[in-house]
Amino acid sequence: MTQTPEVFGPTVDDHTRRVHYATELDIIAISFACCNRYFPCHLCHSETAGHPAQQWSRERWNQPAILCGMCWTELTIETYKSVDECPECAATFNPRCAAHSDLYFDGQ
């Protein structure tokens, strides 16, 4: 059995919704390149990680770094950026997350 990754930072439910963004569509967590730990958002990382965030370089977008908070499937950055919903459970992702994409992923 695969172990569910731990999500760090202040979540508000079991689907990785956070205190900063908690709509029905806010269901992903992102593994930060600097520490390989999942956080619900850049603000959660900033408040609790104790170090500056680093972006995922374009050549590393093939690594799992996105966690669906509905089914706990890990997605590569490439997959996440190419879909509007989880390929495993069909949960819809928040399209407004793209506005913060440059905080997580280099080479936009």
PDB file of C-alpha atoms in Angstrom:
ATOM      1  CA  MET A   1       0.000   0.000   0.000  1.00  0.00           C
ATOM      2  CA  THR A   2       1.292   3.438  -0.969  1.00  0.00           C
ATOM      3  CA  GLN A   3       1.712   5.905   1.869  1.00  0.00           C
ATOM      4  CA  THR A   4      -0.178   9.183   1.525  1.00  0.00           C
ATOM      5  CA  PRO A   5       2.225  12.133   1.430  1.00  0.00           C
ATOM      6  CA  GLU A   6       2.098  14.488   4.391  1.00  0.00           C
ATOM      7  CA  VAL A   7       0.836  18.013   3.777  1.00  0.00           C
ATOM      8  CA  PHE A   8       2.481  20.730   5.871  1.00  0.00           C
ATOM      9  CA  GLY A   9       0.928  24.070   6.777  1.00  0.00           C
ATOM     10  CA  PRO A  10      -2.516  25.143   7.944  1.00  0.00           C
ATOM     11  CA  THR A  11      -5.160  23.090   6.144  1.00  0.00           C
ATOM     12  CA  VAL A  12      -8.846  23.404   6.963  1.00  0.00           C
ATOM     13  CA  ASP A  13     -10.072  19.976   5.834  1.00  0.00           C
ATOM     14  CA  ASP A  14      -8.987  16.550   4.596  1.00  0.00           C
ATOM     15  CA  HIS A  15      -8.801  17.731   0.968  1.00  0.00           C
ATOM     16  CA  THR A  16      -5.861  20.157   1.434  1.00  0.00           C
ATOM     17  CA  ARG A  17      -8.022  23.272   1.454  1.00  0.00           C
ATOM     18  CA  ARG A  18      -6.188  25.950   3.368  1.00  0.00           C
ATOM     19  CA  VAL A  19      -6.823  28.984   5.447  1.00  0.00           C
ATOM     20  CA  HIS A  20      -5.736  31.221   2.553  1.00  0.00           C
ATOM     21  CA  TYR A  21      -7.678  29.580  -0.273  1.00  0.00           C
ATOM     22  CA  ALA A  22     -10.618  27.379   0.702  1.00  0.00           C
ATOM     23  CA  THR A  23     -13.105  27.201  -2.163  1.00  0.00           C
ATOM     24  CA  GLU A  24     -14.556  23.884  -3.318  1.00  0.00           C
ATOM     25  CA  LEU A  25     -11.958  23.869  -6.124  1.00  0.00           C
ATOM     26  CA  ASP A  26      -8.901  24.477  -3.915  1.00  0.00           C
ATOM     27  CA  ILE A  27      -7.927  20.836  -3.550  1.00  0.00           C
ATOM     28  CA  ILE A  28      -4.277  20.570  -4.507  1.00  0.00           C
ATOM     29  CA  ALA A  29      -1.058  20.749  -2.557  1.00  0.00           C
ATOM     30  CA  ILE A  30       2.307  21.518  -4.132  1.00  0.00           C
ATOM     31  CA  SER A  31       5.618  19.941  -3.266  1.00  0.00           C
ATOM     32  CA  PHE A  32       8.087  22.804  -3.127  1.00  0.00           C
ATOM     33  CA  ALA A  33      11.374  22.349  -4.982  1.00  0.00           C
ATOM     34  CA  CYS A  34      13.382  23.706  -2.045  1.00  0.00           C
ATOM     35  CA  CYS A  35      12.283  21.106   0.498  1.00  0.00           C
ATOM     36  CA  ASN A  36      10.270  18.419  -1.334  1.00  0.00           C
ATOM     37  CA  ARG A  37       7.421  18.903   1.141  1.00  0.00           C
ATOM     38  CA  TYR A  38       3.803  19.387   0.195  1.00  0.00           C
ATOM     39  CA  PHE A  39       2.164  22.647   1.237  1.00  0.00           C
ATOM     40  CA  PRO A  40      -1.348  23.800   0.326  1.00  0.00           C
ATOM     41  CA  CYS A  41      -0.095  27.111  -1.114  1.00  0.00           C
ATOM     42  CA  HIS A  42       2.779  29.588  -1.304  1.00  0.00           C
ATOM     43  CA  LEU A  43       1.466  31.506   1.713  1.00  0.00           C
ATOM     44  CA  CYS A  44       1.419  28.348   3.860  1.00  0.00           C
ATOM     45  CA  HIS A  45       5.020  27.634   2.839  1.00  0.00           C
ATOM     46  CA  SER A  46       6.067  31.208   3.576  1.00  0.00           C
ATOM     47  CA  GLU A  47       4.465  31.128   7.027  1.00  0.00           C
ATOM     48  CA  THR A  48       5.667  27.712   8.186  1.00  0.00           C
ATOM     49  CA  ALA A  49       8.666  26.385   6.227  1.00  0.00           C
ATOM     50  CA  GLY A  50      11.361  28.583   7.746  1.00  0.00           C
ATOM     51  CA  HIS A  51      13.159  29.140   4.427  1.00  0.00           C
ATOM     52  CA  PRO A  52      12.516  30.919   1.119  1.00  0.00           C
ATOM     53  CA  ALA A  53      10.571  29.054  -1.550  1.00  0.00           C
ATOM     54  CA  GLN A  54      12.278  27.905  -4.724  1.00  0.00           C
ATOM     55  CA  GLN A  55      10.572  27.345  -8.054  1.00  0.00           C
ATOM     56  CA  TRP A  56      10.614  24.059  -9.946  1.00  0.00           C
ATOM     57  CA  SER A  57      12.933  24.479 -12.942  1.00  0.00           C
ATOM     58  CA  ARG A  58      11.408  23.652 -16.330  1.00  0.00           C
ATOM     59  CA  GLU A  59      13.659  20.602 -16.773  1.00  0.00           C
ATOM     60  CA  ARG A  60      12.181  19.065 -13.586  1.00  0.00           C
ATOM     61  CA  TRP A  61       8.504  19.403 -14.543  1.00  0.00           C
ATOM     62  CA  ASN A  62       8.411  15.642 -15.212  1.00  0.00           C
ATOM     63  CA  GLN A  63       8.634  14.922 -11.474  1.00  0.00           C
ATOM     64  CA  PRO A  64       5.588  14.337  -9.245  1.00  0.00           C
ATOM     65  CA  ALA A  65       5.002  17.587  -7.365  1.00  0.00           C
ATOM     66  CA  ILE A  66       1.219  18.101  -7.287  1.00  0.00           C
ATOM     67  CA  LEU A  67      -1.085  16.258  -4.911  1.00  0.00           C
ATOM     68  CA  CYS A  68      -4.817  15.937  -5.584  1.00  0.00           C
ATOM     69  CA  GLY A  69      -6.540  16.464  -2.260  1.00  0.00           C
ATOM     70  CA  MET A  70      -9.560  14.401  -3.270  1.00  0.00           C
ATOM     71  CA  CYS A  71      -7.896  11.082  -4.211  1.00  0.00           C
ATOM     72  CA  TRP A  72      -4.292  11.769  -3.070  1.00  0.00           C
ATOM     73  CA  THR A  73      -2.833  11.006  -6.495  1.00  0.00           C
ATOM     74  CA  GLU A  74       0.514  12.635  -7.195  1.00  0.00           C
ATOM     75  CA  LEU A  75       0.805  14.326 -10.583  1.00  0.00           C
ATOM     76  CA  THR A  76       3.817  15.604 -12.451  1.00  0.00           C
ATOM     77  CA  ILE A  77       3.914  19.332 -13.031  1.00  0.00           C
ATOM     78  CA  GLU A  78       3.582  18.704 -16.780  1.00  0.00           C
ATOM     79  CA  THR A  79       0.406  16.700 -16.239  1.00  0.00           C
ATOM     80  CA  TYR A  80      -1.061  19.215 -13.802  1.00  0.00           C
ATOM     81  CA  LYS A  81      -0.425  22.124 -16.159  1.00  0.00           C
ATOM     82  CA  SER A  82      -2.121  20.289 -19.036  1.00  0.00           C
ATOM     83  CA  VAL A  83      -5.403  19.335 -17.316  1.00  0.00           C
ATOM     84  CA  ASP A  84      -8.359  21.071 -15.646  1.00  0.00           C
ATOM     85  CA  GLU A  85      -9.221  18.126 -13.417  1.00  0.00           C
ATOM     86  CA  CYS A  86      -7.513  15.183 -11.771  1.00  0.00           C
ATOM     87  CA  PRO A  87      -6.906  12.413 -14.330  1.00  0.00           C
ATOM     88  CA  GLU A  88      -7.541   9.831 -11.607  1.00  0.00           C
ATOM     89  CA  CYS A  89     -10.749  11.009  -9.885  1.00  0.00           C
ATOM     90  CA  ALA A  90     -11.992  13.818 -12.195  1.00  0.00           C
ATOM     91  CA  ALA A  91     -12.073  16.388  -9.362  1.00  0.00           C
ATOM     92  CA  THR A  92     -11.976  19.858 -10.893  1.00  0.00           C
ATOM     93  CA  PHE A  93      -8.952  22.040 -10.102  1.00  0.00           C
ATOM     94  CA  ASN A  94      -9.228  25.777  -9.498  1.00  0.00           C
ATOM     95  CA  PRO A  95      -8.394  27.545 -12.792  1.00  0.00           C
ATOM     96  CA  ARG A  96      -7.458  30.681 -10.826  1.00  0.00           C
ATOM     97  CA  CYS A  97      -4.373  28.878  -9.481  1.00  0.00           C
ATOM     98  CA  ALA A  98      -2.703  29.695 -12.805  1.00  0.00           C
ATOM     99  CA  ALA A  99      -2.414  33.296 -11.579  1.00  0.00           C
ATOM    100  CA  HIS A 100       0.156  32.104  -9.007  1.00  0.00           C
ATOM    101  CA  SER A 101       1.924  29.617 -11.258  1.00  0.00           C
ATOM    102  CA  ASP A 102       5.098  31.694 -11.504  1.00  0.00           C
ATOM    103  CA  LEU A 103       5.541  31.383  -7.726  1.00  0.00           C
ATOM    104  CA  TYR A 104       5.933  27.621  -8.084  1.00  0.00           C
ATOM    105  CA  PHE A 105       7.202  26.891 -11.591  1.00  0.00           C
ATOM    106  CA  ASP A 106      10.068  28.518 -13.466  1.00  0.00           C
ATOM    107  CA  GLY A 107      10.041  28.811 -17.239  1.00  0.00           C
ATOM    108  CA  GLN A 108       6.411  29.800 -17.767  1.00  0.00           C
TER     109      GLN A 108
END
